[in-house]
PDB file of C-alpha atoms in Angstrom:
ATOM      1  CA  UNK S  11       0.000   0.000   0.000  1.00 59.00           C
ATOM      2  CA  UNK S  12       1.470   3.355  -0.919  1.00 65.00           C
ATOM      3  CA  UNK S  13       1.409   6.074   1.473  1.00 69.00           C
ATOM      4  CA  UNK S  14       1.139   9.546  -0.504  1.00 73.00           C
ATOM      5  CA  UNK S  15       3.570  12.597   1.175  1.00 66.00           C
ATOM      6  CA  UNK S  16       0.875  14.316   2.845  1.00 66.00           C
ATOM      7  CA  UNK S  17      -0.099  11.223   4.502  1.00 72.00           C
ATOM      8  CA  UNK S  18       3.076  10.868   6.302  1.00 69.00           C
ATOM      9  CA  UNK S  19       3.429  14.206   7.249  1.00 66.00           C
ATOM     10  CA  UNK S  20       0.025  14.121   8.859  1.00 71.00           C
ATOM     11  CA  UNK S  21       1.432  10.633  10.755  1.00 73.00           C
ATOM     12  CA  UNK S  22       4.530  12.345  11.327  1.00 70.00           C
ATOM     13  CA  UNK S  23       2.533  15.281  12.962  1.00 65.00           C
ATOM     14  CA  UNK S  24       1.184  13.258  15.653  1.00 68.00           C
ATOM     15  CA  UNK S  25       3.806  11.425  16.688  1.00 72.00           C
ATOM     16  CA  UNK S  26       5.755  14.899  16.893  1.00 60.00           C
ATOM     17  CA  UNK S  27       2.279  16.360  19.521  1.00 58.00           C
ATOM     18  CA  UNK S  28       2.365  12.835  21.174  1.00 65.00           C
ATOM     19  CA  UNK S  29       6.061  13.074  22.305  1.00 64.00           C
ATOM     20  CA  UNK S  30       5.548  17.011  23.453  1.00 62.00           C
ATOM     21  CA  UNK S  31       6.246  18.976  20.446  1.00 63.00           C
ATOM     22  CA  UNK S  32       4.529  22.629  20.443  1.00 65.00           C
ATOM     23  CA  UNK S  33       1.145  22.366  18.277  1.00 71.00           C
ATOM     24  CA  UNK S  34       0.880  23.621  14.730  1.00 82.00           C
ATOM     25  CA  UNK S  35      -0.691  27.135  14.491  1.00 89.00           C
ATOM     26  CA  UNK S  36      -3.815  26.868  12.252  1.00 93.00           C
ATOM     27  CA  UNK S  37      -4.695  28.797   8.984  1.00 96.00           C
ATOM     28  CA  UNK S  38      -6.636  28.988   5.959  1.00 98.00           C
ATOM     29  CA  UNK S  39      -6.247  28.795   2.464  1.00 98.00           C
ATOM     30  CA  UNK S  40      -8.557  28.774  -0.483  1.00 98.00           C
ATOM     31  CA  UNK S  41      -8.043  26.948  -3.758  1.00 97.00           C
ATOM     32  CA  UNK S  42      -9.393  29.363  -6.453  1.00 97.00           C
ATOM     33  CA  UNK S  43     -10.311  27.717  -9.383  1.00 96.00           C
ATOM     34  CA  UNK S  44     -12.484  28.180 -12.805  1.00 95.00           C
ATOM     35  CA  UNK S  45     -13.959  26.330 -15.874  1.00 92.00           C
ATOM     36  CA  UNK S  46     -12.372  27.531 -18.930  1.00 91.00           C
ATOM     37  CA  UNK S  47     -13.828  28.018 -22.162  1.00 92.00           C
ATOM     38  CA  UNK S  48     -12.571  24.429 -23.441  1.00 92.00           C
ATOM     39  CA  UNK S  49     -14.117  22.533 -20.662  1.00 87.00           C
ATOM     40  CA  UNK S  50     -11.021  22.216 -18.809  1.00 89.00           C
ATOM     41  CA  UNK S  51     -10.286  24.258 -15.832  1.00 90.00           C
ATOM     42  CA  UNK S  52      -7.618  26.104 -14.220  1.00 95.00           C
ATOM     43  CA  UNK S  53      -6.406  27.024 -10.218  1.00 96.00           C
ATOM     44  CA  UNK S  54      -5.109  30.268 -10.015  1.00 98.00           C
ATOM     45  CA  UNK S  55      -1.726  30.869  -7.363  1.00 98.00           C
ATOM     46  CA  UNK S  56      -0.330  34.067  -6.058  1.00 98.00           C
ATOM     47  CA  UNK S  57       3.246  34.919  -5.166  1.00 97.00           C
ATOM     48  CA  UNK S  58       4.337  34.953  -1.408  1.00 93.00           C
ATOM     49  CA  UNK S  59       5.246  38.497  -0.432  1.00 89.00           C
ATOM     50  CA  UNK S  60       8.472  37.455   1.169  1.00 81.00           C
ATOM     51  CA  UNK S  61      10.153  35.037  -1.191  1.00 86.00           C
ATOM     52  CA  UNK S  62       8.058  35.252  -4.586  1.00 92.00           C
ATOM     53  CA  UNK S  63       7.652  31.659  -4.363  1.00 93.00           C
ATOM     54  CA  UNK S  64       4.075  30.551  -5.836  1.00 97.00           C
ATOM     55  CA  UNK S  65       1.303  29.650  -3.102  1.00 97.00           C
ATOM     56  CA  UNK S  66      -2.126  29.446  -2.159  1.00 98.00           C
ATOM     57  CA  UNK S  67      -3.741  33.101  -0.671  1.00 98.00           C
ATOM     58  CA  UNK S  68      -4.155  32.054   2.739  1.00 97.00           C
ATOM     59  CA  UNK S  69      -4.207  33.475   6.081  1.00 95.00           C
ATOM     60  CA  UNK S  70      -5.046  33.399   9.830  1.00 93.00           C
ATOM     61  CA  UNK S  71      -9.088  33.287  10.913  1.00 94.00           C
ATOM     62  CA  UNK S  72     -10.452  36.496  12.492  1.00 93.00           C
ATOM     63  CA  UNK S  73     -12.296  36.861  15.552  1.00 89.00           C
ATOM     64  CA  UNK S  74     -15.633  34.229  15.243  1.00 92.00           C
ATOM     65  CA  UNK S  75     -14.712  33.624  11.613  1.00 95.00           C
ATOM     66  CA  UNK S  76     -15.698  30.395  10.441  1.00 97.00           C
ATOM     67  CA  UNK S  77     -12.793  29.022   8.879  1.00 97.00           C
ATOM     68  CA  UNK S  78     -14.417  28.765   5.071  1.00 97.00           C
ATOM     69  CA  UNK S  79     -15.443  32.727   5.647  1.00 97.00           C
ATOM     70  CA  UNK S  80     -11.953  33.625   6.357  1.00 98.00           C
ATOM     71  CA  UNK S  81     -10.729  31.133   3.158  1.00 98.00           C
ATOM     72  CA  UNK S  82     -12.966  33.609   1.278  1.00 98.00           C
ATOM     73  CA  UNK S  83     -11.488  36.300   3.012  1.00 98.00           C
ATOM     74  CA  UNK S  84      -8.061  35.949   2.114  1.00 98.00           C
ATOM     75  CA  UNK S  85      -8.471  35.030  -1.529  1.00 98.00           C
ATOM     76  CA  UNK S  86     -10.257  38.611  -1.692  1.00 98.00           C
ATOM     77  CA  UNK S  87      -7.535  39.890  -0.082  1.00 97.00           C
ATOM     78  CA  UNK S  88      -4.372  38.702  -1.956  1.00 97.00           C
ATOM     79  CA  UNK S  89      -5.289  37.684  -4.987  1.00 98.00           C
ATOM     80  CA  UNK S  90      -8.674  39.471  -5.259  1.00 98.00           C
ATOM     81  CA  UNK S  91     -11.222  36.906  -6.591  1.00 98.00           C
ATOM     82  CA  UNK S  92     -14.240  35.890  -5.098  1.00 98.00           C
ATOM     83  CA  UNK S  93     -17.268  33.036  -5.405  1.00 97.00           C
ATOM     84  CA  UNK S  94     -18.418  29.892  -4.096  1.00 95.00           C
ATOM     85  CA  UNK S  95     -16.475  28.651  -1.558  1.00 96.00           C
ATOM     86  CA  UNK S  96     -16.756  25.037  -0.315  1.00 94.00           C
ATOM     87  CA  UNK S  97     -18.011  25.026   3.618  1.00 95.00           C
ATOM     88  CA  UNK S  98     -15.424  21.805   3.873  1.00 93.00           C
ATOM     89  CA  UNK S  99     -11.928  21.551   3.446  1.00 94.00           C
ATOM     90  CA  UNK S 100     -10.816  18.960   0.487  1.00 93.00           C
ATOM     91  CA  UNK S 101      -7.299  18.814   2.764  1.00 93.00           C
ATOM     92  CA  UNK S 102      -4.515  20.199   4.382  1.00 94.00           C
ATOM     93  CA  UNK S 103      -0.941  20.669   3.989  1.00 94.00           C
ATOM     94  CA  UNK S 104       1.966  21.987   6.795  1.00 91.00           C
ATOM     95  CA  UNK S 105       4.678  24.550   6.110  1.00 89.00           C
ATOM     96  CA  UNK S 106       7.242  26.531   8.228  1.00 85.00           C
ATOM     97  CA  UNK S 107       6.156  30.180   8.354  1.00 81.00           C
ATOM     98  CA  UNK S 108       9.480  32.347   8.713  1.00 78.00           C
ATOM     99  CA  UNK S 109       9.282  35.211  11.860  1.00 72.00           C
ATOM    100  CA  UNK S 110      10.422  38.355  11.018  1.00 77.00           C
ATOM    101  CA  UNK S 111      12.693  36.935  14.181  1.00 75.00           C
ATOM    102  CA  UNK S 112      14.263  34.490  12.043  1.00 74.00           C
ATOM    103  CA  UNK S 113      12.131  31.609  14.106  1.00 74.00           C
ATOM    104  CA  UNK S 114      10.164  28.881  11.995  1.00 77.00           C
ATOM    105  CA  UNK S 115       6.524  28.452  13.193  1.00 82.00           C
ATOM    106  CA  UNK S 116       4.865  25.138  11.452  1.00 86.00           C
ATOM    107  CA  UNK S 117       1.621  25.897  10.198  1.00 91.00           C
ATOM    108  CA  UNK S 118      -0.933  23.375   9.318  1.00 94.00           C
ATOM    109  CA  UNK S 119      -3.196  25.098   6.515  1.00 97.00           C
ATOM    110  CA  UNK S 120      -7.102  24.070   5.618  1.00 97.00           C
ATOM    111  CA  UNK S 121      -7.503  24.232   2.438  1.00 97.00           C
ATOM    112  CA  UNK S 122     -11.144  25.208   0.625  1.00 97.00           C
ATOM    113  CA  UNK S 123     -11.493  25.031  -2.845  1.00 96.00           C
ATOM    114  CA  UNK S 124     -13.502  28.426  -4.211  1.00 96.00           C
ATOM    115  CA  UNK S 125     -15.184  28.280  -7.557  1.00 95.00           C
ATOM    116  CA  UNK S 126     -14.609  31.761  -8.446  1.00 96.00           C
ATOM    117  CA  UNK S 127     -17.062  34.182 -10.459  1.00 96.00           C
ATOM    118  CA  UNK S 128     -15.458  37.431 -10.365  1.00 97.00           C
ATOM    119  CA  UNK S 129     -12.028  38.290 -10.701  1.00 97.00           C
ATOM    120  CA  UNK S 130     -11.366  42.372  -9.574  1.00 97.00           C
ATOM    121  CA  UNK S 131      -9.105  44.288 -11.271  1.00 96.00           C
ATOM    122  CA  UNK S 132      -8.277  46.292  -7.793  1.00 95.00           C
ATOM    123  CA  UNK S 133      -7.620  44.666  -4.833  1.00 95.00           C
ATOM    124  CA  UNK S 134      -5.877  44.922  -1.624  1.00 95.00           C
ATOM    125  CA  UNK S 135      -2.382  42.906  -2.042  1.00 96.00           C
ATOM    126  CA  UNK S 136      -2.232  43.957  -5.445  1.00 94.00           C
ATOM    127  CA  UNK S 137       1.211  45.732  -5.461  1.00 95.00           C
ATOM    128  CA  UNK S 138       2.691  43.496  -3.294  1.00 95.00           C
ATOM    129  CA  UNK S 139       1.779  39.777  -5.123  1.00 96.00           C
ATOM    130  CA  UNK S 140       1.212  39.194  -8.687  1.00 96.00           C
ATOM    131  CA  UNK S 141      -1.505  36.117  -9.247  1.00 98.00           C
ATOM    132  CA  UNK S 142      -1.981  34.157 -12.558  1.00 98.00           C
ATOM    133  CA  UNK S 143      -3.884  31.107 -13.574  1.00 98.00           C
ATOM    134  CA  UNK S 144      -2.363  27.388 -13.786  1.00 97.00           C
ATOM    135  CA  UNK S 145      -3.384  24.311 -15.184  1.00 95.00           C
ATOM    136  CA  UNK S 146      -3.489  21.778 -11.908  1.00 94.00           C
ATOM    137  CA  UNK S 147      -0.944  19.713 -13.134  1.00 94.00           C
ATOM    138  CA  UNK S 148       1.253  23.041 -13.333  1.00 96.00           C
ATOM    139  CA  UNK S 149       0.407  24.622 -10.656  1.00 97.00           C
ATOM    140  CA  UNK S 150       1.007  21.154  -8.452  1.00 96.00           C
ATOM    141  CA  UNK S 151       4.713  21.374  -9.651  1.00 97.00           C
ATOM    142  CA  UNK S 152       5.489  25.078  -9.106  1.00 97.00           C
ATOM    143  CA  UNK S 153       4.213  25.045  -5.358  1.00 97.00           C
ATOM    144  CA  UNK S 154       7.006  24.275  -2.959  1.00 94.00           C
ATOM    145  CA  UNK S 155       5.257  21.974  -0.090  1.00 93.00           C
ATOM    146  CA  UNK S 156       4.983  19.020  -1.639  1.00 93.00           C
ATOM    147  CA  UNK S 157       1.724  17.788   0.205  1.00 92.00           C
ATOM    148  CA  UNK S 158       0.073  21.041  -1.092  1.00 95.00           C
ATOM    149  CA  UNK S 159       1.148  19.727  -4.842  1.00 95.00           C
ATOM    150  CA  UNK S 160      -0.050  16.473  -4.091  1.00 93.00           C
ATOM    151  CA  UNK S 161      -3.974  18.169  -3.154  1.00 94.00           C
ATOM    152  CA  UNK S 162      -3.637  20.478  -5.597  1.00 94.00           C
ATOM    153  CA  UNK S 163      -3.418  17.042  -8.463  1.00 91.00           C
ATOM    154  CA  UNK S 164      -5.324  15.552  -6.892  1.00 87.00           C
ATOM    155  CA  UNK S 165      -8.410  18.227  -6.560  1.00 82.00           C
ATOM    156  CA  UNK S 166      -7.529  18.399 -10.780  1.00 67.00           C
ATOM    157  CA  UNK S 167      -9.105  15.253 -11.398  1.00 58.00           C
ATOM    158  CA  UNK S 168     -12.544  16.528 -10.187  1.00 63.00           C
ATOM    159  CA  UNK S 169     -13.409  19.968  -8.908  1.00 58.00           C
ATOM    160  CA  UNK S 170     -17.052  19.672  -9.059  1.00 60.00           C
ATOM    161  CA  UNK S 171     -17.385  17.133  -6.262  1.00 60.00           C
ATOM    162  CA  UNK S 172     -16.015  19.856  -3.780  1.00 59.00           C
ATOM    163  CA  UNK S 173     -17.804  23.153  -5.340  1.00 58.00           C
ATOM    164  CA  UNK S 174     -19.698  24.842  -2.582  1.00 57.00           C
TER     165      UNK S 174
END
């Protein structure tokens, strides 16, 4: 039986909490995707605002925010798209977020996928990320967590069974 990456990291998670490790701090992210005109469809990724690497918008809940609602939130935010978003998660994936300190803090991330119907051309993050649209398969090898590439293929195969 083969165990896929983000699998193990989830094992690897708990045996990390079991033997006293500090938790994982707990965000969002949403998974913007659309049909395309060929029947096909297409996820779209923004840049980090650090590093320029290519990621998901995502974020820390607000206040009472459920966490879909703050998905929605961020994808607004940084990449400035809105539309249906999913009231479940379809995963998650863990990452070290980098302290202005110089301190790693490992983040686990929820991701919702968002079938979006409006793209703005003005939007919050705007000067500070650039966004674009990917096929899956591309966008799966461009991210850098590898458990995030592996539910970003794997949401490819069939986005309708998770729209909202």
């Amino acid at each position: 039986m083969l165990i896929s990456h983000g699998t193990r990291k989830q094992l690897k998670e708990r045996i990390r909490l079991f033997f006293g490790g500090m938790p994982c701090r707990v965000q969002v992210a949403a998974l913007p995707w659309r049909r395309t005109d060929d029947g096909s469809f297409e996820v779209m990724l923004v840049t980090s605002r650090g590093t320029g690497r290519w990621v998901l918008p995502k974020g820390w809940p607000e206040r009472r925010e459920e966490s879909h609602e703050a998905a929605a939130r961020e994808a607004a935010e940084e990449a400035g798209v809105s539309g249906s978003i999913a009231r479940s998660e379809i995963g998650c994936f863990y990452y070290g977020k980098e302290l202005p300190s110089g301190m790693r803090w490992r983040c686990e991330v929820h991701v919702f996928p968002m079938e979006v119907d409006h793209v703005a051309d003005k939007w919050p993050e705007r000067k500070k990320r650039s966004r674009r649209w990917f096929r899956p398969q591309d966008a799966a090898r461009l991210v850098q967590e590898e458990d995030l590439g592996e539910l970003i293929a794997s949401f490819g195969f069939n986005p309708r069974k998770f729209a909202a």
